[in-house]
Amino acid sequence: MVDASIVGFGFYYEKKVEVPAVELFKRSIIEAIKMANMEKDEIDGLVVTAVPGTIDNSHDTGIFLINKVASKVGINKLNYFDYVYTGGSSIVVGTYRAFKAVESGLANNVLVVGGGKGNLLKRIRSSMFESTIKNYVNEGVTYYELTIPTIEFYPTSDYALIANRYMREHNTDDSGRAMIAVKQRENANLNPKAIYRGKLTLKDVLESPMVSYPLRLLEVTNPVDGALAILVSKNASKSSISPIKLMGFGEATLTIPLAERENILDTPVKHSVRRALNSLNLDKIDYYGIYDAYTIMVLLEIEGIGLADNGKGGEFVMGDSFLPTSSYPINTSGGSLNVGQVGFTSGGVVLAEALYQLAGLAENRQVKDARIALVNTLGGVFDHSATIVLGVE
Amino acid sequence: MVDASIVGFGFYYEKKVEVPAVELFKRSIIEAIKMANMEKDEIDGLVVTAVPGTIDNSHDTGIFLINKVASKVGINKLNYFDYVYTGGSSIVVGTYRAFKAVESGLANNVLVVGGGKGNLLKRIRSSMFESTIKNYVNEGVTYYELTIPTIEFYPTSDYALIANRYMREHNTDDSGRAMIAVKQRENANLNPKAIYRGKLTLKDVLESPMVSYPLRLLEVTNPVDGALAILVSKNASKSSISPIKLMGFGEATLTIPLAERENILDTPVKHSVRRALNSLNLDKIDYYGIYDAYTIMVLLEIEGIGLADNGKGGEFVMGDSFLPTSSYPINTSGGSLNVGQVGFTSGGVVLAEALYQLAGLAENRQVKDARIALVNTLGGVFDHSATIVLGVE
């Protein structure tokens, strides 16, 4: 079997840019190729991940989207290509696919690109999401009827529901969850490229405007424009970074819509993490990337990963954590809460920081001896969880 | 590595049925599970392939679509799931993915389901396709401008253009290409489930109404409703069929839009076939499934596979071929020209027949000693080609 590794990556984003989405892809791809010291025409595999609506104002996906992206960036013949859409976890699933495509000989150099214009989808989101949700009801499922009053806030109101239930179930208040925003901001202040920076206290978070009870404005990510490109290759010799290897991967999916689940706190995270870790112990993990579109996601992921027992995630957050110098460095870029949610998913943001850490390119927020990183990402409303473990020698 | 095989399949279709698309999936899944002697709750992986618009009247794809399908058919926890969309080749790519998911330990029993309501998309196709094609132009590609007069006939007019060019380039007439419809009808007359049956002569084809010069009505498939379900498992012991193994797979993609290609007769078929065959010779192939939405596709695939030299496909067709008893049994069900294009792609139709042949379930059209089958499928306008080689002991 071929020995595949990540040999380059590029992460380009801005709060808002008035260029086509494909141009964002192109900019991240140029960075990735440069890091890998590779020519564009060596690329013979392409995986595109994008939330429908972030490329242009249509739901169009699949072969046409990928062909357009490839054609625009000048990749003209592919032995392997894929469009992955598992929601916010797409880029992690796509990266795993790229490894497998190289390992199985389908292609030699596979480019994974994820992102798009978060701002574009923000503008058109109401009608897009309404159409998406309506598909649940077209064939008689009751989900839409049950949640119809909250559709305008989807998916925020669903995560709010979960946060609410969490507090009730575990008899906690908001502070542990809200503290996640504070910890991530401390990290963002070490990242000159973070879009949101500056001092942030727990009081600031708890007094920020209520979005959907109990989630407040500073607990919710804000979509921005950009893309992450990752190059997986069977030849690491020319790369300017140490090859980043795949050490484990797992995914898990719940197919019952949220409103119909027996227990809305029962997430797929523990299943995907267990599969990704395989025989590895958590004490081997040097860095954690945790999907952070909403603070409540991070809280439940911390518990799903096994960093804290159920209901004890808040206590873990309150302790020494998150900073590059702590025992548990988490989202050291500031996460999507502070970098912004690139292309309407937080997956690229948390994965990119893990890559910077493993490549030793995280500058003044570098985690010392970061050899193994675990990245957990989510899609849908806890519908899908994908966990990847990556490592360098 | 786990030894994966196809242990069951189900192929359900009707010319037109007034039930939701998910119900068509369910019916094919029930058949597949029954053949495999498996319980539904053993399924822990799901791959869905469907042309956007054939599930309901939206472009919705990805996580929500799969969750809906899974939820409706009662599959509630998945370790692996995927939505594949490479156009008409999707079901073959999805089947390969299922093998890889089982082999790599992501899941034990992966269900692949492809199809939907061809009739639904037929009703709404004009606006759907127009929106799809318009995405080419949104960011300045000239394809749309070049082809705008023909959009209403997309993709028929594109294949007509290719057929035209083929005749000019190779100095041939229509007859070799049109004869494909005749040969496939001869096979359809052996298949009681074919939707189009009865005597058909070359004269009938050449005198059928012109759709887009030089393609005539009887050279074009007609979308119908239905689905193909395939179950790939690491445990073949309970199955009622001999395990069907993956012997090879290849895909190839051209990313330049048709109107901008240097040579529109240069298809990706030969690349995907070469990769799928690997070191296998064509003389080992007992059965051929060839994507047949339009006769011109079959003609160029025959040449791409290597059954005939470039420009000589028509001569090959005119010779002894296609019938179950011939040296080159091709599309023995009658292909999608006679079965109908299930769910708006011909991939399921040609793949299903290969499975019936390998499982020895093709009844009075059974190819004697059919041990190895090559199935070639296409997506887009010769954008994508996927070839799979399957075999039984």
Short mmCIF file of C-alpha atoms in Angstrom, two decimals, chain A residues 125-377:
data_model
loop_
_atom_site.label_atom_id
_atom_site.label_comp_id
_atom_site.label_asym_id
_atom_site.label_seq_id
_atom_site.Cartn_x
_atom_site.Cartn_y
_atom_site.Cartn_z
CA ARG A 125 -29.81 31.60 4.03
CA SER A 126 -33.43 32.01 4.99
CA SER A 127 -34.83 30.64 1.75
CA MET A 128 -32.06 28.05 1.39
CA PHE A 129 -32.52 26.57 4.83
CA GLU A 130 -36.25 26.69 4.59
CA SER A 131 -36.09 24.66 1.39
CA THR A 132 -33.67 22.21 3.02
CA ILE A 133 -35.84 21.71 6.06
CA LYS A 134 -38.98 21.44 3.98
CA ASN A 135 -37.56 18.31 2.41
CA TYR A 136 -38.11 16.60 5.72
CA VAL A 137 -41.81 17.20 5.44
CA ASN A 138 -42.32 16.50 1.75
CA GLU A 139 -42.79 12.84 2.47
CA GLY A 140 -44.65 13.00 5.74
CA VAL A 141 -41.97 13.24 8.42
CA THR A 142 -43.19 15.23 11.41
CA TYR A 143 -39.92 17.03 12.10
CA TYR A 144 -40.91 20.16 10.25
CA GLU A 145 -44.27 20.44 11.98
CA LEU A 146 -42.60 20.03 15.34
CA THR A 147 -40.00 22.69 14.70
CA ILE A 148 -41.79 25.06 12.38
CA PRO A 149 -41.81 27.98 14.83
CA THR A 150 -38.02 27.89 14.96
CA ILE A 151 -37.16 27.42 11.28
CA GLU A 152 -36.09 31.02 10.89
CA PHE A 153 -33.38 30.41 13.47
CA TYR A 154 -32.26 27.01 12.21
CA PRO A 155 -29.85 25.61 13.25
CA THR A 156 -29.25 28.07 16.13
CA SER A 157 -32.51 27.27 17.86
CA ASP A 158 -31.76 23.55 17.74
CA TYR A 159 -28.43 24.03 19.47
CA ALA A 160 -30.16 26.33 21.95
CA LEU A 161 -32.60 23.53 22.68
CA ILE A 162 -29.70 21.19 23.33
CA ALA A 163 -27.95 23.75 25.57
CA ASN A 164 -31.13 24.18 27.52
CA ARG A 165 -31.60 20.47 27.98
CA TYR A 166 -27.97 20.12 29.03
CA MET A 167 -28.39 22.64 31.85
CA ARG A 168 -31.60 20.97 33.01
CA GLU A 169 -30.18 17.44 32.82
CA HIS A 170 -26.92 18.24 34.57
CA ASN A 171 -28.16 21.00 36.84
CA THR A 172 -25.55 23.50 35.59
CA ASP A 173 -25.68 27.19 34.70
CA ASP A 174 -24.41 28.98 31.57
CA SER A 175 -20.94 29.77 32.81
CA GLY A 176 -18.99 26.61 31.86
CA ARG A 177 -20.34 26.73 28.34
CA ALA A 178 -19.90 30.50 27.94
CA MET A 179 -16.35 30.22 29.25
CA ILE A 180 -15.44 28.39 26.03
CA ALA A 181 -15.82 31.70 24.18
CA VAL A 182 -13.52 33.36 26.71
CA LYS A 183 -10.82 30.66 26.45
CA GLN A 184 -10.93 30.71 22.66
CA ARG A 185 -10.60 34.49 22.65
CA GLU A 186 -7.48 34.19 24.79
CA ASN A 187 -6.07 32.01 22.03
CA ALA A 188 -7.31 34.37 19.31
CA ASN A 189 -5.28 37.14 20.92
CA LEU A 190 -2.17 35.09 20.05
CA ASN A 191 -3.30 34.83 16.42
CA PRO A 192 -2.75 38.00 14.39
CA LYS A 193 -5.00 36.64 11.64
CA ALA A 194 -8.02 36.13 13.91
CA ILE A 195 -10.87 38.39 12.82
CA TYR A 196 -12.24 38.85 16.35
CA ARG A 197 -9.64 39.85 18.94
CA GLY A 198 -9.37 41.86 22.13
CA LYS A 199 -10.13 41.28 25.79
CA LEU A 200 -13.22 39.20 26.52
CA THR A 201 -14.55 38.30 29.97
CA LEU A 202 -17.15 35.78 31.05
CA LYS A 203 -19.32 38.75 31.99
CA ASP A 204 -19.02 40.11 28.42
CA VAL A 205 -20.23 36.80 27.00
CA LEU A 206 -23.08 36.39 29.46
CA GLU A 207 -24.21 39.96 28.86
CA SER A 208 -23.98 39.84 25.06
CA PRO A 209 -27.36 39.91 23.25
CA MET A 210 -29.49 36.79 23.55
CA VAL A 211 -29.80 35.00 20.20
CA SER A 212 -31.85 31.97 21.16
CA TYR A 213 -32.13 31.16 24.84
CA PRO A 214 -29.68 30.31 26.37
CA LEU A 215 -27.18 30.94 23.55
CA ARG A 216 -25.81 34.49 23.40
CA LEU A 217 -24.21 36.35 20.51
CA LEU A 218 -20.63 35.69 21.59
CA GLU A 219 -21.31 31.94 21.74
CA VAL A 220 -22.22 31.81 18.05
CA THR A 221 -19.81 31.84 15.09
CA ASN A 222 -20.09 34.34 12.25
CA PRO A 223 -19.71 33.13 8.63
CA VAL A 224 -16.84 34.62 6.61
CA ASP A 225 -15.35 34.01 3.16
CA GLY A 226 -12.42 31.71 2.42
CA ALA A 227 -11.11 28.24 1.77
CA LEU A 228 -8.77 25.56 3.09
CA ALA A 229 -6.75 23.52 0.59
CA ILE A 230 -4.90 20.34 1.60
CA LEU A 231 -2.63 18.35 -0.64
CA VAL A 232 -2.29 14.60 0.02
CA SER A 233 0.48 12.89 -1.91
CA LYS A 234 2.37 9.64 -2.19
CA ASN A 235 5.58 11.64 -2.57
CA ALA A 236 6.61 13.78 0.41
CA SER A 237 10.22 14.31 -0.56
CA LYS A 238 9.86 17.78 -2.09
CA SER A 239 7.59 19.22 0.60
CA SER A 240 8.80 22.03 2.82
CA ILE A 241 7.01 20.45 5.82
CA SER A 242 7.41 17.12 7.58
CA PRO A 243 4.86 14.73 6.09
CA ILE A 244 1.65 14.64 8.12
CA LYS A 245 0.33 11.08 8.40
CA LEU A 246 -3.14 9.67 8.92
CA MET A 247 -3.19 7.84 12.25
CA GLY A 248 -6.90 7.25 12.62
CA PHE A 249 -10.33 8.18 11.39
CA GLY A 250 -13.87 7.53 12.50
CA GLU A 251 -17.29 8.78 11.67
CA ALA A 252 -20.76 8.20 13.04
CA THR A 253 -24.18 9.32 11.91
CA LEU A 254 -27.51 9.61 13.66
CA THR A 255 -30.28 9.56 11.09
CA ILE A 256 -33.27 10.41 13.26
CA PRO A 257 -34.11 14.14 13.07
CA LEU A 258 -33.34 16.01 16.29
CA ALA A 259 -36.94 16.58 17.36
CA GLU A 260 -37.63 12.86 17.15
CA ARG A 261 -34.59 11.62 19.10
CA GLU A 262 -35.07 9.92 22.43
CA ASN A 263 -32.24 11.89 24.00
CA ILE A 264 -30.98 15.04 22.29
CA LEU A 265 -27.80 14.99 24.40
CA ASP A 266 -26.80 11.63 22.92
CA THR A 267 -24.39 12.77 20.19
CA PRO A 268 -22.47 10.64 17.67
CA VAL A 269 -19.15 12.09 18.92
CA LYS A 270 -18.11 9.27 21.24
CA HIS A 271 -18.54 6.72 18.46
CA SER A 272 -16.44 8.58 15.87
CA VAL A 273 -13.75 9.38 18.45
CA ARG A 274 -13.53 5.77 19.66
CA ARG A 275 -13.10 4.56 16.10
CA ALA A 276 -10.50 7.22 15.26
CA LEU A 277 -8.45 6.58 18.40
CA ASN A 278 -8.58 2.83 17.95
CA SER A 279 -5.91 1.63 20.39
CA LEU A 280 -4.42 5.10 20.95
CA ASN A 281 -4.91 6.72 24.36
CA LEU A 282 -5.89 10.35 24.88
CA ASP A 283 -2.62 10.97 26.74
CA LYS A 284 -0.82 10.62 23.38
CA ILE A 285 -2.75 13.56 21.90
CA ASP A 286 -0.76 16.80 21.89
CA TYR A 287 -3.36 19.03 20.29
CA TYR A 288 -7.15 19.13 19.97
CA GLY A 289 -9.21 20.73 17.21
CA ILE A 290 -12.84 20.86 18.28
CA TYR A 291 -15.71 22.03 16.07
CA ASP A 292 -16.95 25.27 17.58
CA ALA A 293 -19.78 26.84 15.62
CA TYR A 294 -21.62 27.09 18.96
CA THR A 295 -20.16 26.83 22.46
CA ILE A 296 -22.56 24.00 23.33
CA MET A 297 -21.00 21.88 20.57
CA VAL A 298 -17.54 22.22 22.14
CA LEU A 299 -18.93 21.34 25.57
CA LEU A 300 -20.53 18.13 24.33
CA GLU A 301 -17.53 17.25 22.19
CA ILE A 302 -15.21 17.59 25.19
CA GLU A 303 -17.38 15.01 26.93
CA GLY A 304 -17.71 12.84 23.81
CA ILE A 305 -13.93 12.82 23.34
CA GLY A 306 -13.53 11.74 26.95
CA LEU A 307 -11.74 14.82 28.31
CA ALA A 308 -14.51 15.08 30.91
CA ASP A 309 -17.36 12.94 32.17
CA ASN A 310 -20.92 13.64 31.07
CA GLY A 311 -22.10 16.87 32.67
CA LYS A 312 -18.57 17.79 33.73
CA GLY A 313 -17.46 19.55 30.53
CA GLY A 314 -18.00 22.97 32.13
CA GLU A 315 -15.68 22.10 35.01
CA PHE A 316 -13.03 21.01 32.51
CA VAL A 317 -13.33 24.32 30.66
CA MET A 318 -13.08 26.30 33.91
CA GLY A 319 -9.77 24.55 34.69
CA ASP A 320 -6.41 25.16 32.99
CA SER A 321 -7.02 24.48 29.32
CA PHE A 322 -7.14 25.68 25.70
CA LEU A 323 -3.92 27.78 25.66
CA PRO A 324 -0.92 26.51 23.63
CA THR A 325 1.00 26.13 26.89
CA SER A 326 -1.71 24.18 28.73
CA SER A 327 -1.99 20.42 29.06
CA TYR A 328 -4.91 20.47 26.64
CA PRO A 329 -4.30 22.98 23.87
CA ILE A 330 -7.65 23.39 22.06
CA ASN A 331 -8.44 25.58 19.03
CA THR A 332 -5.31 27.68 19.49
CA SER A 333 -6.19 29.89 16.52
CA GLY A 334 -9.23 31.11 18.42
CA GLY A 335 -11.48 28.70 16.56
CA SER A 336 -14.28 29.72 14.25
CA LEU A 337 -15.75 31.83 17.07
CA ASN A 338 -12.86 34.24 16.46
CA VAL A 339 -11.43 33.40 13.04
CA GLY A 340 -14.95 33.35 11.64
CA GLN A 341 -16.76 30.39 10.13
CA VAL A 342 -14.99 30.04 6.80
CA GLY A 343 -17.38 29.06 4.00
CA PHE A 344 -20.22 28.43 6.45
CA THR A 345 -18.52 25.52 8.19
CA SER A 346 -16.14 25.52 11.15
CA GLY A 347 -14.46 22.31 9.98
CA GLY A 348 -11.78 24.01 7.91
CA VAL A 349 -10.94 26.42 10.71
CA VAL A 350 -10.27 23.75 13.33
CA LEU A 351 -8.54 21.40 10.90
CA ALA A 352 -6.29 24.17 9.52
CA GLU A 353 -4.99 25.03 12.99
CA ALA A 354 -4.15 21.38 13.65
CA LEU A 355 -2.13 21.37 10.41
CA TYR A 356 -0.28 24.58 11.35
CA GLN A 357 0.55 23.01 14.73
CA LEU A 358 1.78 19.70 13.27
CA ALA A 359 3.80 21.52 10.60
CA GLY A 360 5.40 23.68 13.28
CA LEU A 361 4.05 26.81 11.57
CA ALA A 362 1.87 28.15 14.37
CA GLU A 363 4.35 30.90 15.25
CA ASN A 364 3.82 32.45 18.70
CA ARG A 365 0.94 30.11 19.44
CA GLN A 366 2.94 26.97 18.60
CA VAL A 367 2.33 24.03 20.93
CA LYS A 368 5.70 22.60 21.96
CA ASP A 369 6.38 19.15 20.47
CA ALA A 370 2.97 18.93 18.80
CA ARG A 371 3.26 15.49 17.19
CA ILE A 372 -0.26 14.08 17.30
CA ALA A 373 -3.49 16.03 16.82
CA LEU A 374 -7.08 14.93 17.17
CA VAL A 375 -9.65 16.93 15.23
CA ASN A 376 -13.35 16.41 15.82
CA THR A 377 -15.93 17.93 13.50
#
